[in-house]
Each structure stands twice: as structure tokens, then as C-alpha cells.
Short mmCIF file of C-alpha atoms and ligand atoms in Angstrom, two decimals:
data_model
loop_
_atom_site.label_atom_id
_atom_site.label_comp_id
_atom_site.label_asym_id
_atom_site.label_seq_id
_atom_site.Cartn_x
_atom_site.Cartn_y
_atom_site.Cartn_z
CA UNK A 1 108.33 -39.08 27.97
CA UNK A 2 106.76 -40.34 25.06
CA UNK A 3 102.78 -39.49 24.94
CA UNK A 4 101.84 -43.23 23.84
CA UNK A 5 103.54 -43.98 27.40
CA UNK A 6 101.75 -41.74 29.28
CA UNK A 7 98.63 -42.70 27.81
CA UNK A 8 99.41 -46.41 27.98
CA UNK A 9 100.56 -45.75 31.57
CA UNK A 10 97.44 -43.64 32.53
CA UNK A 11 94.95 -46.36 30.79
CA UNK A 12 96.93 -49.27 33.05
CA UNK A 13 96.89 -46.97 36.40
CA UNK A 14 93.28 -46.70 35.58
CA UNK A 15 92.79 -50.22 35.23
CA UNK A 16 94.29 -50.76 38.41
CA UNK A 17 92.98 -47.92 40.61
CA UNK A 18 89.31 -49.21 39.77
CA UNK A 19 90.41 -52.98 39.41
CA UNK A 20 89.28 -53.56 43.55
CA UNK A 21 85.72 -52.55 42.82
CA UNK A 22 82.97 -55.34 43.23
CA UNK A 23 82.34 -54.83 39.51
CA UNK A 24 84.96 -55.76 37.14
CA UNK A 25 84.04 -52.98 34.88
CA UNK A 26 85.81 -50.02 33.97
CA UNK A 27 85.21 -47.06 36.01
CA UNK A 28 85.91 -43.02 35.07
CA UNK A 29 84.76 -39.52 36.56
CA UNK A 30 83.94 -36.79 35.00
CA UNK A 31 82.94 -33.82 36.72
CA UNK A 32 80.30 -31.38 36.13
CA UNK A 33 80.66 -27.81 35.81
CA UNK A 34 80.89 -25.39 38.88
CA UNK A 35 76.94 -24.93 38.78
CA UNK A 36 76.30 -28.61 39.08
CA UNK A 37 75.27 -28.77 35.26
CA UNK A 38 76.30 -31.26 32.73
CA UNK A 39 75.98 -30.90 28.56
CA UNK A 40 76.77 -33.13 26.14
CA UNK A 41 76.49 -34.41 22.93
CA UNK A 42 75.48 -37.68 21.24
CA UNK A 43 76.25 -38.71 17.64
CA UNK A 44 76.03 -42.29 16.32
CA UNK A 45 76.62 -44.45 13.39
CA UNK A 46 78.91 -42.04 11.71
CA UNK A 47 82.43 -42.99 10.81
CA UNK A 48 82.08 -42.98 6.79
CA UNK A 49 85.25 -40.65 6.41
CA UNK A 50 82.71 -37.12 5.83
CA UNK A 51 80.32 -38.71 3.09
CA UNK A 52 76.42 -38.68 3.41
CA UNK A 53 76.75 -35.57 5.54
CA UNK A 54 78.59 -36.79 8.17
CA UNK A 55 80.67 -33.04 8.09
CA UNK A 56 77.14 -31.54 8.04
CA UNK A 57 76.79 -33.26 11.09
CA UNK A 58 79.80 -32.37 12.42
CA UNK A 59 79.86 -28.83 11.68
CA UNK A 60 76.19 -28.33 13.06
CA UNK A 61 77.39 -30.07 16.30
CA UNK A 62 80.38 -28.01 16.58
CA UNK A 63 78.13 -25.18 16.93
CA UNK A 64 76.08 -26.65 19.16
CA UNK A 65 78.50 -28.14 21.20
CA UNK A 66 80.11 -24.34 21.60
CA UNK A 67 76.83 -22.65 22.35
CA UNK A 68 76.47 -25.17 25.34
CA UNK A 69 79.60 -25.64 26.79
CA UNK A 70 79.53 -29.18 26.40
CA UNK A 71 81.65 -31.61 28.58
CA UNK A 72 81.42 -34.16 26.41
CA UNK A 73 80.38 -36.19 23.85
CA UNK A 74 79.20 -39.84 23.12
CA UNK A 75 78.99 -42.20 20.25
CA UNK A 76 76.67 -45.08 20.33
CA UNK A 77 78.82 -46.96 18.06
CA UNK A 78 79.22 -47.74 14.57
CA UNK A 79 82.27 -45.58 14.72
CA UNK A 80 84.39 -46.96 11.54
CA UNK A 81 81.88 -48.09 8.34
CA UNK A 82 82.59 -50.62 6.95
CA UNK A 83 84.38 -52.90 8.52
CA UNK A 84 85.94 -50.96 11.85
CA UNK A 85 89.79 -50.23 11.97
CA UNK A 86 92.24 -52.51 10.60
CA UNK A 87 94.44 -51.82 12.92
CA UNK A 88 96.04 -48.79 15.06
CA UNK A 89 97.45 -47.75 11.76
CA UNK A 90 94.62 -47.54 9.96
CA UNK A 91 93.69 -44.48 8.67
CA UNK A 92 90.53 -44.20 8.69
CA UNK A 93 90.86 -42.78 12.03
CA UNK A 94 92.54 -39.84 10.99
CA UNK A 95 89.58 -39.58 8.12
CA UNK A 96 86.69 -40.47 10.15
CA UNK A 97 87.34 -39.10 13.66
CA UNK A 98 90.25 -36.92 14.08
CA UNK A 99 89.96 -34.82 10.71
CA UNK A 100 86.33 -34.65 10.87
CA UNK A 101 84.96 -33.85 14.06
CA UNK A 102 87.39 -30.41 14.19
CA UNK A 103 85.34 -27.44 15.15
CA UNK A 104 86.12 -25.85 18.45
CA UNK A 105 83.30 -26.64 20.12
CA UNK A 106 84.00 -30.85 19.83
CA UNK A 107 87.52 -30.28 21.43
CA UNK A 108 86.12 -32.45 24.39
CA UNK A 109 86.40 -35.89 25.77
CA UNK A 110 84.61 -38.79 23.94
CA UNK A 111 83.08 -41.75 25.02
CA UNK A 112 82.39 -44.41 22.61
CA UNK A 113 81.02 -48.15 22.88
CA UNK A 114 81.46 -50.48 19.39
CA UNK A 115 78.53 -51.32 16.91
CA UNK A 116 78.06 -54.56 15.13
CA UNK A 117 80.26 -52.83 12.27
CA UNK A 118 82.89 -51.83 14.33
CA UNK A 119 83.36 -56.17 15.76
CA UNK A 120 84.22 -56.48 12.02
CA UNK A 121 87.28 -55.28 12.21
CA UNK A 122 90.01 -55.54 14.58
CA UNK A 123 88.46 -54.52 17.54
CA UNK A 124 91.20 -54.44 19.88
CA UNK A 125 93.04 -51.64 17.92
CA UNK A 126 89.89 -49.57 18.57
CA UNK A 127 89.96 -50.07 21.93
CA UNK A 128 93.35 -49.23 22.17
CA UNK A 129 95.03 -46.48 24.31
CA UNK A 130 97.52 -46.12 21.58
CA UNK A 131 94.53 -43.94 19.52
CA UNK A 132 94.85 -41.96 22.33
CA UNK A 133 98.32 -40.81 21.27
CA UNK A 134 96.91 -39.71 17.81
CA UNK A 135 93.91 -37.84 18.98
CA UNK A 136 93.61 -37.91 22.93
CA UNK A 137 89.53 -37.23 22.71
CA UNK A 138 88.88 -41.01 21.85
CA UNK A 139 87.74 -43.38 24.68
CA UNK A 140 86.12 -46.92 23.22
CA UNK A 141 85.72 -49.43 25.98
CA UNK A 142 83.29 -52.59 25.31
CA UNK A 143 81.37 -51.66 29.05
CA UNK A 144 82.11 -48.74 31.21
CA UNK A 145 80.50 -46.85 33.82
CA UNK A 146 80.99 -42.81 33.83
CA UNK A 147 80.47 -41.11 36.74
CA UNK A 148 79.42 -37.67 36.20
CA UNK A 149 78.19 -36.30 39.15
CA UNK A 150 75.00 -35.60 38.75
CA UNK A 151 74.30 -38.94 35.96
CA UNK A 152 75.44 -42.28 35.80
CA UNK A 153 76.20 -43.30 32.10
CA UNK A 154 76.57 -47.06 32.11
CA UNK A 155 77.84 -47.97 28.75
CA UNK A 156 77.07 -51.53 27.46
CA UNK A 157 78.80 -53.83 24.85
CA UNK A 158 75.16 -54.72 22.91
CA UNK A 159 76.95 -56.29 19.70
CA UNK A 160 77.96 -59.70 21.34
CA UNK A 161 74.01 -59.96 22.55
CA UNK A 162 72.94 -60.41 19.09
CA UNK A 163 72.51 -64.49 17.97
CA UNK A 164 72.70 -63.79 14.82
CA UNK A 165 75.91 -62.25 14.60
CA UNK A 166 77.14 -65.24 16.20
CA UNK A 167 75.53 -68.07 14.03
CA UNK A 168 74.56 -66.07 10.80
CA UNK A 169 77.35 -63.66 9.89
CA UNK A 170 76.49 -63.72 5.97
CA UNK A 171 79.97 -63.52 4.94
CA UNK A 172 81.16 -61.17 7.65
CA UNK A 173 83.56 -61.91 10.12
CA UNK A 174 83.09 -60.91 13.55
CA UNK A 175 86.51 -59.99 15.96
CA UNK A 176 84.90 -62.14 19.13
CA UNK A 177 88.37 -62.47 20.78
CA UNK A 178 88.49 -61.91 24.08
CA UNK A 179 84.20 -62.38 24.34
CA UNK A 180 83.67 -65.77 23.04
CA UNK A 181 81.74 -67.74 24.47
CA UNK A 182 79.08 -65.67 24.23
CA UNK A 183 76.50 -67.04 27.14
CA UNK A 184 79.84 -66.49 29.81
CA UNK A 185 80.66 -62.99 28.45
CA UNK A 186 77.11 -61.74 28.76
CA UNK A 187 75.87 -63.55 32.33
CA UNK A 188 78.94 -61.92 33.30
CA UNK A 189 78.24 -58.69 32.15
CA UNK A 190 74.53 -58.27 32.78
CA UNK A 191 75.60 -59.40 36.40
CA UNK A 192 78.35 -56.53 36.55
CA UNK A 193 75.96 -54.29 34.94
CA UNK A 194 72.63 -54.47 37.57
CA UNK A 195 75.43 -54.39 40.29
CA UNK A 196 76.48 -51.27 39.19
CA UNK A 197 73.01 -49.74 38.63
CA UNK A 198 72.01 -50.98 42.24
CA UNK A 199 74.93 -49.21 44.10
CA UNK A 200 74.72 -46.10 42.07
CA UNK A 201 73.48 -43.35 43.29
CA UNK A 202 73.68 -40.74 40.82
CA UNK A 203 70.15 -38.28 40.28
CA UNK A 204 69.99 -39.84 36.70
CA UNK A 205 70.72 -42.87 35.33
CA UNK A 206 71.52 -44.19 31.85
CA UNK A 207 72.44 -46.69 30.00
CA UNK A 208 74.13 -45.97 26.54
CA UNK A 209 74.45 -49.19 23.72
CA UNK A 210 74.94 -49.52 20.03
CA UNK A 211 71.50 -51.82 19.63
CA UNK A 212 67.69 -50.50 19.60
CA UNK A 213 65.67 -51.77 22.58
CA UNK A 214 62.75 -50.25 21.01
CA UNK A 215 62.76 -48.81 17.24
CA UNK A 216 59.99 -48.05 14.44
CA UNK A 217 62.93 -48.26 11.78
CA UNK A 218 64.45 -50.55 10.00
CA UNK A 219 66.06 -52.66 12.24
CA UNK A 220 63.57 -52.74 14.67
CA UNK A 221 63.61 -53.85 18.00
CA UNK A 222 66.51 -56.30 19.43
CA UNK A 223 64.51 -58.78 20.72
CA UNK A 224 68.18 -60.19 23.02
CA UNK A 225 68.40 -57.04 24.69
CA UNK A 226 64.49 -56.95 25.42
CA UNK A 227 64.87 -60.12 26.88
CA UNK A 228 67.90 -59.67 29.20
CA UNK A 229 68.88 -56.25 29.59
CA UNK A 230 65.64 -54.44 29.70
CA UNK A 231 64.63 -55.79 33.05
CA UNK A 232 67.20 -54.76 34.56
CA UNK A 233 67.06 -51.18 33.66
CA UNK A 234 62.99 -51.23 34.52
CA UNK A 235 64.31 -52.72 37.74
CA UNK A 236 66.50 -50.48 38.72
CA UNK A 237 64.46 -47.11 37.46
CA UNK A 238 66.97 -46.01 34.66
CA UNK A 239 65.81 -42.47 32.76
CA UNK A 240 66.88 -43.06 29.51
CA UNK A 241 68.58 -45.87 27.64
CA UNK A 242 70.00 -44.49 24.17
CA UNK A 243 71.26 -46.31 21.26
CA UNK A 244 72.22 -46.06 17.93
CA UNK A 245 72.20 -48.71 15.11
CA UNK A 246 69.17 -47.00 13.14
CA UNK A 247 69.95 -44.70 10.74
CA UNK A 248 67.65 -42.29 12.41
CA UNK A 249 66.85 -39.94 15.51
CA UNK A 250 63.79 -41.49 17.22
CA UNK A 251 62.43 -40.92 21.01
CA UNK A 252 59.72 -43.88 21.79
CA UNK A 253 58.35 -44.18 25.64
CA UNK A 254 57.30 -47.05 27.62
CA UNK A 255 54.01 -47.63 28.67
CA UNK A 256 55.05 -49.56 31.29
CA UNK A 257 57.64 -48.10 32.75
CA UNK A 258 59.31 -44.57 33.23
CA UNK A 259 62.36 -45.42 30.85
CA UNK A 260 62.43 -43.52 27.20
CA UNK A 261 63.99 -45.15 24.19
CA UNK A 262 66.37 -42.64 22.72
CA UNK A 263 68.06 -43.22 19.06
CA UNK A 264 70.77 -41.09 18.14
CA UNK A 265 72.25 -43.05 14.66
CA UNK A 266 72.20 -40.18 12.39
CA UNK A 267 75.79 -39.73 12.08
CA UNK A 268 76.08 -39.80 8.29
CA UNK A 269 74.13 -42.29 5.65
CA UNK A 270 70.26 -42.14 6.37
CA UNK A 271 66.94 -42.11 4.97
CA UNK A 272 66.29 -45.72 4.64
CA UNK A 273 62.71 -45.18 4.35
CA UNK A 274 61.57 -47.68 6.71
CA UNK A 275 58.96 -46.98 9.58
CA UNK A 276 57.72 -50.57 11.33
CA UNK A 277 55.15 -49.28 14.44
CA UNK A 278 55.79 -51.15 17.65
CA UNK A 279 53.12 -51.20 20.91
CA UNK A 280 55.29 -48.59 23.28
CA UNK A 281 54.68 -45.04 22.53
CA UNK A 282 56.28 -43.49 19.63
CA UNK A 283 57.03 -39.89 20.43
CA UNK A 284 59.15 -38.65 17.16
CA UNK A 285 60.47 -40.10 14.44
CA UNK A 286 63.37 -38.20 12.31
CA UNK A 287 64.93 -40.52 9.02
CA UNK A 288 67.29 -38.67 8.44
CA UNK A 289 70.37 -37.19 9.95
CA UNK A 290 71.33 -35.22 13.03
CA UNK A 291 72.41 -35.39 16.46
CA UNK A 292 71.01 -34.78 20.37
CA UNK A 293 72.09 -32.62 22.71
CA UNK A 294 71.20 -33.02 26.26
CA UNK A 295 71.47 -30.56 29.33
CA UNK A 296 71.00 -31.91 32.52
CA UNK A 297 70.75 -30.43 35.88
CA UNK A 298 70.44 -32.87 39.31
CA UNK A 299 67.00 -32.29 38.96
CA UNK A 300 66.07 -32.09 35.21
CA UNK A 301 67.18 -33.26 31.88
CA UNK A 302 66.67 -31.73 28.51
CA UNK A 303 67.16 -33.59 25.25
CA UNK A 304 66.71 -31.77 22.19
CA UNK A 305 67.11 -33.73 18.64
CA UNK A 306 68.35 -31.71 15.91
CA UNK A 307 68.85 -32.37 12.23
CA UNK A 308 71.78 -32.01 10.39
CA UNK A 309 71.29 -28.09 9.93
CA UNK A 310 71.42 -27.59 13.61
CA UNK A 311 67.68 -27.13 13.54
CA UNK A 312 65.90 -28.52 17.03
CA UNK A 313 62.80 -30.82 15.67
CA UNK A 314 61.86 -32.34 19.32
CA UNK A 315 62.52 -31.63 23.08
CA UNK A 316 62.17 -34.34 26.11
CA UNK A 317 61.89 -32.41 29.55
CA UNK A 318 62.15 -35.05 32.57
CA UNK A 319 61.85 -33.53 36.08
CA UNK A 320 62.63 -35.25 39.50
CA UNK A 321 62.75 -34.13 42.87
CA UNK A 322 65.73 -35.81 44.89
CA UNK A 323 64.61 -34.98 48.64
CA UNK A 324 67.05 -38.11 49.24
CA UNK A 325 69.52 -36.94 47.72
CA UNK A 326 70.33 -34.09 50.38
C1 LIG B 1 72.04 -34.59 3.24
O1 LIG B 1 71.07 -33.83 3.96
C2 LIG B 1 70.03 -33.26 3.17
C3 LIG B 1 69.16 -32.49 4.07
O2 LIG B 1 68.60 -33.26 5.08
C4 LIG B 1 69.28 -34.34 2.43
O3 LIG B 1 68.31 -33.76 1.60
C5 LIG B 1 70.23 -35.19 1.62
O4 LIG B 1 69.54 -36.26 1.04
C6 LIG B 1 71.35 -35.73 2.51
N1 LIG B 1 72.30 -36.47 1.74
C7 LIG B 1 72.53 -37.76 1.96
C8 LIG B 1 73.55 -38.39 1.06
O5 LIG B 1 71.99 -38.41 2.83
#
């Protein structure tokens, strides 16, 4: 058999296994390792075919994806610059993904979400399963939930969230088939998403998106997803939500809440310069490039954010106990 029709046929059995669920989105497992652990990576706003470090990047990660054993990795979007893929064919795959990320220690499943650069392509070719059949790490799904055992990563399509995109595209055009209209797409999705965070019942939970909730850099905050998808992860006690979209490796906490903001968008081009204070609590700030790597057990999570040499510049250390959880 062909391996574009095994992949095709594995992505539609997929589809179908998890299509009865009471949420419409796309469910996957992934387990932990035989101790219970979990490691990953998580790289963002990269895809710029090696330039402005991105191999840097890459090779540091490699090592540090080796010396941890990760599982796997995950890209908060922004995964082709400029303008996405053109199509399946496009090579920039092959240049910014497959022939980039090589080193042994990367060898591992992705999971990806789109940025706002990758909707300005042809999205559907990135979310294809026939990428698969070029290099089998890829996964991009708009929303997804993984189930890893001991954390729930809910993955969330933040691009279509963003008004401006929508009425303001200065010259860019935006794939929106198969989400316009916009208010449907996202009541819809923000209802699938706070089902899914109320029946899981993973030790940790979070959410992964392209967009900043909170961010000291140059983009700022995104005031749409403060407004209707940050209540829903205070409501529903999420640990982390990470993003990409800044340039930059950032790791702000809320003083209202238990969440942290984690930015991981140091994939390649950088150092914008930029450093706009918000009123939650800034914990580190990195412009430039680099990459986190997280180790989680059921009952604690390490996040360490490293630069582009490898070098670890800050550590978060959360702790539960999960008496419930028995
Ligand atoms: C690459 O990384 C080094 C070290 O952080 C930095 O000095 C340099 O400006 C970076 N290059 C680019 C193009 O960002």
C-alpha cells in the first residue's frame, strides 16, 4: 500500500473513531513514558527555511530534545514565513520543516496549530495528511485536544479570533475557507473548547495557541482572546496557556489567577527591540531566540527557557498534589 493511503486512511479512521464524542474536536493520545513522565519541546514562529538562526535553534533543540527523551514536540504556529504553503507541493516544507529540524533527538511526533502567517497561504494543504507522507512527524490541526496521560494539551485555532485580520488585512489575503463566518466558527469553538476542559481530567491542563494572551513585546496583548477565551481557562483552572506570535521567549503570571502566560516564538527572526509593560506579573523576558523545554510529572511541571545556544536563562517549577486523582 501506498503510505499517502495509509496516512489518509489513518487520519479518516481517526476522524471517525473520535467523531461520536460530545465535542466535535479532534481527539489523539499520546502516552507517557513507563515512569508516568512526559518531555517535550516547544518551538514557535520558525519556518524561514534556516535563516535568522532558525538551525541554531534547531541544532540546540536536538540536543536537548536527546538529553530528555522527549515525546514530543509543539509549534505554536507561524510554521511557513511568509505567506504559509502554497500548496502540498510546496517546498518550503522540505526547507523549513523536514530538512531543518534533523538531529536525532527531534525524530518525534509534532503537534502544530497555524499562526496568522500560516492563514495566508493555503491553509488546507498544511493541514493536510498528505504532508504526512513526506515527513510523518507533522500534525497541524486548527483545534485539537491531546491526551497525554498525565496533561491535557488543548490546542486552539487563535488566528480567526483576531478582527483585524478579518476587516483590515493591509494587502494580505487570509485562507478563511472552511471558518468564515467568523462569530459561528468561534461560538462554536469556544463552546467545544470549555466542554472539553470541563470533562477532562488530566493532572495538568493546557491550552496551546499561536496569539499572546498576555505579552510585554511587540505585539502585545490580544485583547479577542482576553475577552473570550481567557475566562474560560481561569474557569476551568488551566496551568499554563502558551503561545507564540512574539518574536521572543517570555513567562508573565496572573495576579488573579493561577494560570502563567508562556511565549515560546523564538523560532528564527528576533530581536525586535520592543518591551510594552502590562499590569500581570512579568517574570522573564528573553528578545531573542530559543526554545522551552518542559518535564512534567503527574504532580509537577518544569519549564526551562533556553536561548538559541542551548543555554537555560529561566525555570518555572509548579507543584500540585492530586489526592483526587487516586
Ligand atoms: C543569532 O543569534 C546571535 C546570538 O543570540 C545573535 O547575536 C544574532 O543577532 C542572531 N542573528 C539573527 C539574524 O537574529
Amino acid at each position: 500500500m501506498a503510505p499517502s493511503f495509509v496516512a489518509l486512511s489513518l487520519f479518516i479512521l481517526q476522524s471517525f473513531l473520535f467523531s461520536s464524542s460530545s465535542s466535535e474536536l479532534h481527539r489523539f493520545d499520546h502516552p507517557a513514558k513507563k515512569d508516568g513522565s512526559l518531555s517535550l519541546l516547544v518551538v514557535g514562529d520558525w519556518g524561514r527555511k534556516g535563516l535568522y538562526n532558525q538551525s541554531q535553534v534547531a541544532e540546540k533543540m536536538g540536543e536537548i530534545g536527546k538529553e530528555l527523551d522527549i515525546d514530543f514536540v509543539i509549534s505554536t504556529g507561524d510554521n511557513f514565513y511568509e505567506n504559509g504553503l502554497t500548496g502540498v507541493d510546496d517546498t518550503a516544507f522540505e526547507e523549513s520543516f523536514a530538512n531543518i529540524f534533523t538531529a536525532e533527538g527531534l525524530q518525534k511526533q509534532w503537534y502544530a496549530v497555524l499562526g496568522n502567517h500560516d492563514y495566508r497561504g493555503d491553509v488546507l494543504s498544511q493541514l493536510s495528511p498528505i504532508l504526512q507522507t513526506i515527513d510523518s512527524r507533522w500534525l497541524c490541526l486548527r483545534s485539537f485536544i491531546l491526551h497525554a496521560e498525565i496533561a491535557d494539551f488543548i490546542f486552539v485555532d487563535t488566528t480567526p479570533f483576531v478582527v483585524k485580520y478579518w476587516t483590515q488585512s493591509e494587502g494580505h489575503l487570509y485562507d478563511w475557507r472552511e471558518v468564515s463566518p467568523r462569530e459561528q466558527y468561534i461560538d462554536n469553538l469556544l463552546k467545544e473548547l470549555n466542554e472539553a476542559l470541563i470533562e477532562s481530567r488530566a493532572p495538568w491542563k493546557f491550552v496551546v495557541g499561536h496569539h499572546t494572551m498576555r505579552s510585554v513585546s511587540e505585539h502585545g496583548d490580544t485583547e479577542e482572546l482576553l475577552e473570550n477565551l481567557l475566562p474560560i481557562l481561569k474557569e476551568n483552572g488551566v496551568d499554563l496557556y502558551i503561545n507564540g506570535h512574539d518574536h521572543c521567549l517570555q513567562h508573565i503570571s496572573s495576579r488573579d489567577s493561577s494560570l502563567h502566560y508562556l511565549t515560546s516564538g523564538g523560532g528564527s527572526k528576533a530581536w525586535r527591540g520592543i518591551y510594552i509593560p502590562n499590569d500581570d506579573k512579568l517574570q522573564f523576558f528573553y528578545d531573542g531566540q530559543g526554545f522551552l523545554s518542559m518535564q512534567l510529572t503527574k504532580t509537577s511541571v518544569t519549564t526551562v527557557f533556553n536561548d538559541a545556544f542551548g543555554q537555560a536563562l529561566h525555570e518555572l517549577s509548579l507543584t500540585k498534589q492530586f489526592l483526587n486523582y487516586l
